[in-house]
Short mmCIF file of C-alpha atoms in Angstrom, two decimals:
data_model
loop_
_atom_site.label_atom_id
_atom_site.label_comp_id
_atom_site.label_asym_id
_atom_site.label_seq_id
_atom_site.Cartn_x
_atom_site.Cartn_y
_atom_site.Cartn_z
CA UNK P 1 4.03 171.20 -17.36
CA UNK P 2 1.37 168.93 -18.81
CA UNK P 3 2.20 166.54 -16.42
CA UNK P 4 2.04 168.80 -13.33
CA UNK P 5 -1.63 169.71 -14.96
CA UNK P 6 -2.66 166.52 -14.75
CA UNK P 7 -1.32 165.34 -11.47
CA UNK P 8 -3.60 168.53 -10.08
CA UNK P 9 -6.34 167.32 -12.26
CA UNK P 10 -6.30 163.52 -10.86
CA UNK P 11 -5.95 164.95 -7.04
CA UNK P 12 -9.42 167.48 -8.16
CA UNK P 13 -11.18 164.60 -10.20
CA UNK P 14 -10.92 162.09 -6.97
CA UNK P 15 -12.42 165.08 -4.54
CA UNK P 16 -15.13 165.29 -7.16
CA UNK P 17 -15.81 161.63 -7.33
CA UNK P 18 -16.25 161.72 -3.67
CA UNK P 19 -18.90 164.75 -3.60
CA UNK P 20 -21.30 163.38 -5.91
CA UNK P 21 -21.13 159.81 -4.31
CA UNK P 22 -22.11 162.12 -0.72
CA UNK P 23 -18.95 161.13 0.86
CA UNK P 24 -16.25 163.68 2.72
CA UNK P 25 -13.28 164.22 0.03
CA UNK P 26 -9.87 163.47 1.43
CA UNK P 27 -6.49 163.78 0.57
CA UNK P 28 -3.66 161.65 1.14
CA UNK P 29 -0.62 162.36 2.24
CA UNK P 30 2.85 161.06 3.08
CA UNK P 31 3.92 161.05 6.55
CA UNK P 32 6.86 163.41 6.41
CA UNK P 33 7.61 164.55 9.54
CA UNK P 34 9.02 160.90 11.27
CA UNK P 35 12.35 158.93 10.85
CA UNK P 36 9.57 155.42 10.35
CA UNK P 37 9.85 156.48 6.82
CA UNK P 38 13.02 157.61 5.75
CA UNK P 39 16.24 155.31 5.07
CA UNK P 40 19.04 155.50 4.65
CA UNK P 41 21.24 154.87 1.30
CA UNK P 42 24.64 155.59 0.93
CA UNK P 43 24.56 157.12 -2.41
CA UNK P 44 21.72 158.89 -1.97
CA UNK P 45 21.39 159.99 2.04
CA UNK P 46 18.52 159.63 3.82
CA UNK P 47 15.29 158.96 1.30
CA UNK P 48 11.23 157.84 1.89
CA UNK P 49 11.03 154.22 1.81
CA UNK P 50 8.37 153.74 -0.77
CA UNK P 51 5.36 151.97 1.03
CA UNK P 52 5.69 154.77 4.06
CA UNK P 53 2.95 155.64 6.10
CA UNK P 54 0.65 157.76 5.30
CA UNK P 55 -2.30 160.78 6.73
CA UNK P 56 -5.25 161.88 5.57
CA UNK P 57 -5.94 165.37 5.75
CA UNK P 58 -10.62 165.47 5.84
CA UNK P 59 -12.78 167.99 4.83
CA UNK P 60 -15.46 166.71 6.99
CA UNK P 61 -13.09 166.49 10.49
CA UNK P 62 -12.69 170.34 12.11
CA UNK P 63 -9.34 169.51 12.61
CA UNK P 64 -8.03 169.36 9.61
CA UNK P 65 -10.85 170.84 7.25
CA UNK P 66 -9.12 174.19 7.03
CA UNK P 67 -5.93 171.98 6.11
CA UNK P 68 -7.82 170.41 3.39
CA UNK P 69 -9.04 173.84 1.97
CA UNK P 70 -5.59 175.66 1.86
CA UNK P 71 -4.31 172.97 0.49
CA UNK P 72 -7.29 173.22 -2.49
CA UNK P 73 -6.24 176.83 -2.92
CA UNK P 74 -3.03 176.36 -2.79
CA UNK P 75 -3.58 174.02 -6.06
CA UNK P 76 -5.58 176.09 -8.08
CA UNK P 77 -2.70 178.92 -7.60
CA UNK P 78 -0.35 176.30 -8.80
CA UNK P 79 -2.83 175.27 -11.83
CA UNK P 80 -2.79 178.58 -13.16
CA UNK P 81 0.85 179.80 -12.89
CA UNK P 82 1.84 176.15 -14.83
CA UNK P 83 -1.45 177.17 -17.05
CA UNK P 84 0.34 180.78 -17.92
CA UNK P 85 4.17 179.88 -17.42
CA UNK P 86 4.11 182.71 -14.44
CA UNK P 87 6.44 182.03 -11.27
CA UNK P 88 5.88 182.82 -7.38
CA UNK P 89 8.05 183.07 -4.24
CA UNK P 90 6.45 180.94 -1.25
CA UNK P 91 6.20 184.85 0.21
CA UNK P 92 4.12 185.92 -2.90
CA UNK P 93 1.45 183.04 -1.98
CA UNK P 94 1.23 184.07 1.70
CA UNK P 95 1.09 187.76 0.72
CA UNK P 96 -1.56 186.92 -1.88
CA UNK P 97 -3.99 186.67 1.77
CA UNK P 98 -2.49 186.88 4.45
CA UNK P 99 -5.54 186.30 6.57
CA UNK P 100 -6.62 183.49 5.02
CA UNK P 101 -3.05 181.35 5.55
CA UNK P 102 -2.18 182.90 8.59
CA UNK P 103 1.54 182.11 8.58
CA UNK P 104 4.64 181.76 6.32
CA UNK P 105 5.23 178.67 7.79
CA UNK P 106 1.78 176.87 7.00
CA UNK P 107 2.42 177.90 3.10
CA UNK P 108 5.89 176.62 3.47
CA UNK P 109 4.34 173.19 5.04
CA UNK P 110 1.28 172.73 2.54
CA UNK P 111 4.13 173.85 -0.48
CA UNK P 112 5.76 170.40 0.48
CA UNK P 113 3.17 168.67 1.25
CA UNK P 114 1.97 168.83 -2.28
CA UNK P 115 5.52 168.41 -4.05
CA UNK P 116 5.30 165.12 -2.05
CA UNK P 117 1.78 164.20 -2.66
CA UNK P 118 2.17 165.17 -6.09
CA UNK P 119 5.55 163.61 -6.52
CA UNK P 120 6.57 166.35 -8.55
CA UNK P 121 9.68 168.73 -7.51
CA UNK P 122 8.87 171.77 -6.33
CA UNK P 123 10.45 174.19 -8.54
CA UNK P 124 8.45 172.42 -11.48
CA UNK P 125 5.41 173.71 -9.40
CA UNK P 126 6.39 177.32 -10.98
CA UNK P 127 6.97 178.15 -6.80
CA UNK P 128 10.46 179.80 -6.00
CA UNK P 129 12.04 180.09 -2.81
CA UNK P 130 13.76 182.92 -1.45
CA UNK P 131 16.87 182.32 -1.81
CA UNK P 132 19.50 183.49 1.22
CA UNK P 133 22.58 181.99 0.29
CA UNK P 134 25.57 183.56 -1.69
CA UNK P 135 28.19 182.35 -4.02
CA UNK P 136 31.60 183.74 -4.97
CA UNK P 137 34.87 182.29 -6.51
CA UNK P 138 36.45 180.69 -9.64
CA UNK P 139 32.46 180.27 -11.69
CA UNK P 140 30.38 181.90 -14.18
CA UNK P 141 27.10 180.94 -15.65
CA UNK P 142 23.94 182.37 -17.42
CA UNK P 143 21.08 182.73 -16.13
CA UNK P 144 17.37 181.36 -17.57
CA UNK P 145 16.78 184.84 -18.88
CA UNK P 146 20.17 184.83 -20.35
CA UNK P 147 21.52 187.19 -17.77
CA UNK P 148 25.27 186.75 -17.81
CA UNK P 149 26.50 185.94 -14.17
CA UNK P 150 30.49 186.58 -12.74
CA UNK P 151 31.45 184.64 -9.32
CA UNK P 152 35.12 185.67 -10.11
CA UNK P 153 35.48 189.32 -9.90
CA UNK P 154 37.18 189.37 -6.33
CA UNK P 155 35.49 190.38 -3.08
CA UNK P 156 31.78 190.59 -4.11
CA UNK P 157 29.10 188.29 -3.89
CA UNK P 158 26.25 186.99 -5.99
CA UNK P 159 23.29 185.24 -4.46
CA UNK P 160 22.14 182.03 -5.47
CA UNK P 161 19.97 182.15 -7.98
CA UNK P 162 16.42 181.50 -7.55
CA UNK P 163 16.01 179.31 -10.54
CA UNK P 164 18.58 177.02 -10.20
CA UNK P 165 17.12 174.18 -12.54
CA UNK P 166 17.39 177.26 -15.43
CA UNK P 167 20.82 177.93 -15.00
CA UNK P 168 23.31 176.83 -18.31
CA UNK P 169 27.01 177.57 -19.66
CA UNK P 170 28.20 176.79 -16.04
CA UNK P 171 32.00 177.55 -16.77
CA UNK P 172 34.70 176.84 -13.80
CA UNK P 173 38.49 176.42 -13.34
CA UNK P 174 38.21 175.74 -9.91
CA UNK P 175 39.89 172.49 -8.26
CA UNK P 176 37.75 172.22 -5.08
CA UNK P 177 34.21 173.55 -3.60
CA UNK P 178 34.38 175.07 0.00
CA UNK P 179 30.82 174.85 1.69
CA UNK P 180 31.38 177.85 4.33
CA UNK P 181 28.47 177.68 7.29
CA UNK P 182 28.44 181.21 8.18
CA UNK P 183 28.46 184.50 6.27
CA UNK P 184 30.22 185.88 8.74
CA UNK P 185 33.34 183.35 8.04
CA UNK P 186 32.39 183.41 3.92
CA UNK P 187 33.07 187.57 3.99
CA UNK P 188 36.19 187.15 6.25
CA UNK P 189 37.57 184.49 3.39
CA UNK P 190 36.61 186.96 1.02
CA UNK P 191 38.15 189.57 2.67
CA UNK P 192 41.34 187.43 2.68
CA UNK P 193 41.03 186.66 -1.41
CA UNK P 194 40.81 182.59 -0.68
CA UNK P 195 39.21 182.11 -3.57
CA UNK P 196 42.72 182.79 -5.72
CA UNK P 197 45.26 182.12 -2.96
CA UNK P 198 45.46 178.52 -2.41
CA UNK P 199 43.88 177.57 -5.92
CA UNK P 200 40.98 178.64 -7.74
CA UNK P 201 37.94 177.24 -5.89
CA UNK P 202 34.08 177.73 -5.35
CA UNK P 203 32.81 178.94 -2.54
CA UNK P 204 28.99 178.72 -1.44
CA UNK P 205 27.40 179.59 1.72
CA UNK P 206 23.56 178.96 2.89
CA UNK P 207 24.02 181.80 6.11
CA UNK P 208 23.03 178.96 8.14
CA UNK P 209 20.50 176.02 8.05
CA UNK P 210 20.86 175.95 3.92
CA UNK P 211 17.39 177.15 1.64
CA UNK P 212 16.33 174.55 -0.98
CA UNK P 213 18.48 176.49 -3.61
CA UNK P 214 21.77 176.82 -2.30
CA UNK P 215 21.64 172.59 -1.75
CA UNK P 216 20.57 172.29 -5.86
CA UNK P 217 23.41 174.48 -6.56
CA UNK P 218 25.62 172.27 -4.32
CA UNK P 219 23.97 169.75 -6.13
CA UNK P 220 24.35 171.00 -9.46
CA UNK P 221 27.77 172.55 -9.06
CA UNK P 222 28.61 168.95 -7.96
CA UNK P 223 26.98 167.37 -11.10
CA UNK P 224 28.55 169.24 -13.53
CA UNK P 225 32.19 169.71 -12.42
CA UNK P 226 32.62 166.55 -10.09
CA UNK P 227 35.18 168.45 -8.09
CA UNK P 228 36.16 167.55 -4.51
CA UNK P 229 33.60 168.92 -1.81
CA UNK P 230 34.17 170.28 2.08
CA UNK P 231 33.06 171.55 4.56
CA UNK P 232 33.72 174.70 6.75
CA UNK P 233 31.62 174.41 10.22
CA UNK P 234 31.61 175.43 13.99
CA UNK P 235 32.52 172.67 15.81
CA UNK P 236 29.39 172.42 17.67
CA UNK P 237 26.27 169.72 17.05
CA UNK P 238 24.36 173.01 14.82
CA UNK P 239 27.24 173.29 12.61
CA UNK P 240 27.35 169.18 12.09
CA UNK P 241 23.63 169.32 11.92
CA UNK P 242 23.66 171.70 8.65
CA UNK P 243 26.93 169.86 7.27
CA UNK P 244 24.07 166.85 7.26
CA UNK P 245 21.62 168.45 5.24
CA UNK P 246 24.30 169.21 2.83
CA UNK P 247 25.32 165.21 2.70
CA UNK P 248 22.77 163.59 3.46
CA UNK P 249 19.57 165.50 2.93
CA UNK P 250 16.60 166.42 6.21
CA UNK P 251 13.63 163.72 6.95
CA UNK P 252 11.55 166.30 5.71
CA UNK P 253 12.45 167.18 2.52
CA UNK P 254 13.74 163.63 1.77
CA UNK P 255 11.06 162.57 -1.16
CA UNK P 256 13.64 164.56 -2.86
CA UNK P 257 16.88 163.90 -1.85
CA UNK P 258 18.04 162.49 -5.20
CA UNK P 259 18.17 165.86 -6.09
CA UNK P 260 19.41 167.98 -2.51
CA UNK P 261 22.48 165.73 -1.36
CA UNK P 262 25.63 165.39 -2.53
CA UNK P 263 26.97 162.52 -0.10
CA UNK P 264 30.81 162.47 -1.04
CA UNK P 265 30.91 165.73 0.55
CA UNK P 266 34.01 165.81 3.46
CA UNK P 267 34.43 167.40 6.61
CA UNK P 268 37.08 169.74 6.31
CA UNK P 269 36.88 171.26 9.83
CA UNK P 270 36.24 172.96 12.20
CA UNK P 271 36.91 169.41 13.88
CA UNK P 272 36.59 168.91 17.63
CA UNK P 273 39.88 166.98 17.67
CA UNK P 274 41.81 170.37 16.20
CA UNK P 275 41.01 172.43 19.13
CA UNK P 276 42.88 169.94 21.26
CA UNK P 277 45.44 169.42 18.22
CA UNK P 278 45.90 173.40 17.99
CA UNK P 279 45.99 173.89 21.70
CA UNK P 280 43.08 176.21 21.33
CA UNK P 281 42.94 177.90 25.20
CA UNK P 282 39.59 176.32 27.20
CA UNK P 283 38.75 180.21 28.16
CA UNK P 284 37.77 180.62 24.39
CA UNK P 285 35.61 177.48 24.39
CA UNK P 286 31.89 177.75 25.06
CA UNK P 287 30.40 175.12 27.64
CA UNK P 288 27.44 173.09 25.76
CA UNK P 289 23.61 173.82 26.69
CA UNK P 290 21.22 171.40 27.54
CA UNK P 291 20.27 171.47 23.99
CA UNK P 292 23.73 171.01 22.55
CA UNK P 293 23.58 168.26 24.70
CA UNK P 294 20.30 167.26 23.08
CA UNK P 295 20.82 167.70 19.28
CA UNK P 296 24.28 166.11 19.54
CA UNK P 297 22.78 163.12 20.90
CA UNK P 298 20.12 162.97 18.72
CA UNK P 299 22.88 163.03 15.98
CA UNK P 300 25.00 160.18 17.31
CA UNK P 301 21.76 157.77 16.98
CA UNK P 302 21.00 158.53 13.07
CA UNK P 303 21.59 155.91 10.86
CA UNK P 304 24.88 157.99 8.45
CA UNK P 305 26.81 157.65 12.13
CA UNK P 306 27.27 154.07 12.34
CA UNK P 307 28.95 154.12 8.43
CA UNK P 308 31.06 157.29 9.48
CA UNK P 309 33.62 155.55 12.29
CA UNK P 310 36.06 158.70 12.10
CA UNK P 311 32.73 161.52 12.22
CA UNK P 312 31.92 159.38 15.51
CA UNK P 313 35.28 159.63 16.92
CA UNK P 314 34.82 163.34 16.59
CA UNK P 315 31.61 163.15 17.74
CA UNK P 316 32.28 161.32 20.76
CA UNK P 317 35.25 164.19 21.91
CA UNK P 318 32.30 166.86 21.36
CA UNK P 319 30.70 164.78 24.29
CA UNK P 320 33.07 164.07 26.29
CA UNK P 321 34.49 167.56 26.24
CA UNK P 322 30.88 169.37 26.23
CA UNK P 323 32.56 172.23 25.25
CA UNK P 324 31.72 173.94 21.52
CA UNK P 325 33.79 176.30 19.06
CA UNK P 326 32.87 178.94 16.68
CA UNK P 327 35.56 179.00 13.71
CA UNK P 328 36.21 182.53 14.82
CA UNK P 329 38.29 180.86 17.70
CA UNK P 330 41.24 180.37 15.13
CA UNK P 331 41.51 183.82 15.60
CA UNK P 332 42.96 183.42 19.22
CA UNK P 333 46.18 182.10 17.39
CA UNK P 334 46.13 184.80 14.65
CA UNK P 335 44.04 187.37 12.77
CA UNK P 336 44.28 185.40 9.76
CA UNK P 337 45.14 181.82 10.77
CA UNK P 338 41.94 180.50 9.21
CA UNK P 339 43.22 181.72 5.69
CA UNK P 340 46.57 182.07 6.01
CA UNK P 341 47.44 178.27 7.74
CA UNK P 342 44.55 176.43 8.79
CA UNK P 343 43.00 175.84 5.11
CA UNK P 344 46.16 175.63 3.33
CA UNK P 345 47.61 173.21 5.71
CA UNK P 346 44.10 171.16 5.81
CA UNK P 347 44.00 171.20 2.07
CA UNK P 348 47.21 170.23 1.34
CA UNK P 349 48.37 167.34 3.61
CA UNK P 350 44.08 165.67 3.84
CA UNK P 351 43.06 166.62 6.83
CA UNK P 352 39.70 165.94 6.21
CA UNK P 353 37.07 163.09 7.39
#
């Protein structure tokens, strides 16, 4: 935490330094928001090169003045929770004034923008996400206020927790980690008792495009128990999108992707070469939009593609077919193929990428 003070301190000092020698305080920032900065690294995913270009956010330019003074509040609120050892949700900041920041999304942005400028994570900011994603299976663990925690007990769920970094005593038997995309698919698994079927296992799901927490748990889960990783998507370019962030990390949040991505993580399905494998009728298939079209394209070109030859194979059928599939479509074979033949089969005899 003394750190964290003093990082503050050095960013407050320089705006000071500027005032009394009459000159507009600025603050520097990294440019987050382009792929001219980010590389990629094998081990790691996609990171910030570390001479990357950089913005100034003014105090004396009308454009990004109010920028600059959010960003000064936004500081002091950190100062004082590290000052008291108190915590905050990024939804406690906005809802501290509303007015005053407008949107959920500019607290979000300026949140990052000082982890970044700061270098320091974001949890050790005392700032907490909301956390949306939920875990279940074969895993127990206490939590930083020694709360006791139970993955196992059959079909219910516990979210992730919002201190992940706190978490100890992570205990697990389980012999493989199933990242599931939707909750939807997650409950239906459930449902089925997965978890215990095949072999004890772990599974996590972020409900979508994953929060910060559920990839350190990934992360962490990953670290401690080194077990085998995959993934359980739609075979459309959202679902290979968010299997991505998993892997490889986002260009935005990448000045910390040493501790997000996890990049031995394989793709366990739903693959665009089993619909044609399964004979999966066309009638069930949705055509793509011009923004399927779009993001899968967009995909194709990153740099993670070119080292991935059998992902691009895949890839390429998803555009040649235009044609997309929810995981729900294994139900057109059977009510419960997904559980009952698809994973088994996939797990037992590698059919994974």
């Amino acid at each position: 935490s003394s750190a964290v003070l003093e990082a503050i301190e050095n960013v407050i000092e320089d705006v000071l330094k500027s005032l009394a020698q009459n000159k507009a305080p600025v603050l520097t920032l990294a440019n987050r928001s382009g792929w001219r900065n980010i590389e990629f690294k094998d081990s790691v995913g996609l990171q910030m090169i570390p001479r990357c270009t950089t913005k100034q956010i003014r105090s004396d330019c009308p454009r990004t003045a109010p920028k600059f003074a959010l960003m000064l509040k936004i500081l002091s609120m950190i100062y004082k929770m590290v000052q008291t050892n108190t915590y905050a949700t990024k939804r406690d900041i906005y809802y501290s004034d509303t007015l005053l920041f407008g949107s959920q999304s500019v607290v979000d942005n300026i949140i990052n923008d000082i982890s970044c400028m700061l270098k320091i994570p974001r949890r050790s900011l005392h700032i907490l996400s909301t956390t949306k994603g939920f875990v279940a299976g074969n895993l127990s663990y206490t939590e930083e206020d020694g709360t006791k925690v139970n993955c196992t007990c059959g079909a219910t769920v516990v979210t992730v927790p919002s201190n992940v970094q706190g978490i100890k005593n992570l205990i697990s038997h389980a012999k493989f980690m199933l990242i599931v995309e939707k909750d939807a698919t997650f409950q239906r698994l459930l449902d089925d008792d997965f978890c215990n079927k095949l072999a004890p296992c772990i599974m996590i799901t972020g409900r979508g495009v994953p929060d910060l927490n559920t990839r350190l748990l990934v992360r962490k889960l990953w670290d401690t128990f080194h077990i085998p990783i995959f993934t359980l998507m739609d075979a459309d370019p959202h679902g290979v999108e968010i299997m991505c962030i998993y892997k490889y990390g986002s260009v935005s949040m990448s000045f910390e992707a040493h501790h997000l991505t996890v990049p031995s993580i394989k793709w366990l399905g739903l693959l665009p070469s089993d619909l044609e494998r399964l004979n999966i009728r066309k009638d069930v298939l949705i055509p793509f939009t011009k923004r399927d079209q779009n993001k899968l394209a967009s995909i194709q070109k990153r740099p993670y593609i070119a080292c991935q030859p059998t992902w691009k194979k895949e890839l390429d059928i998803m555009a040649a077919s235009k044609l997309k599939a929810e995981i729900q479509v294994l139900t057109s074979l059977s009510s419960d193929y997904l559980s009952r033949v698809y994973l088994p089969n996939k797990l037992q005899f590698g059919g994974w990428l």
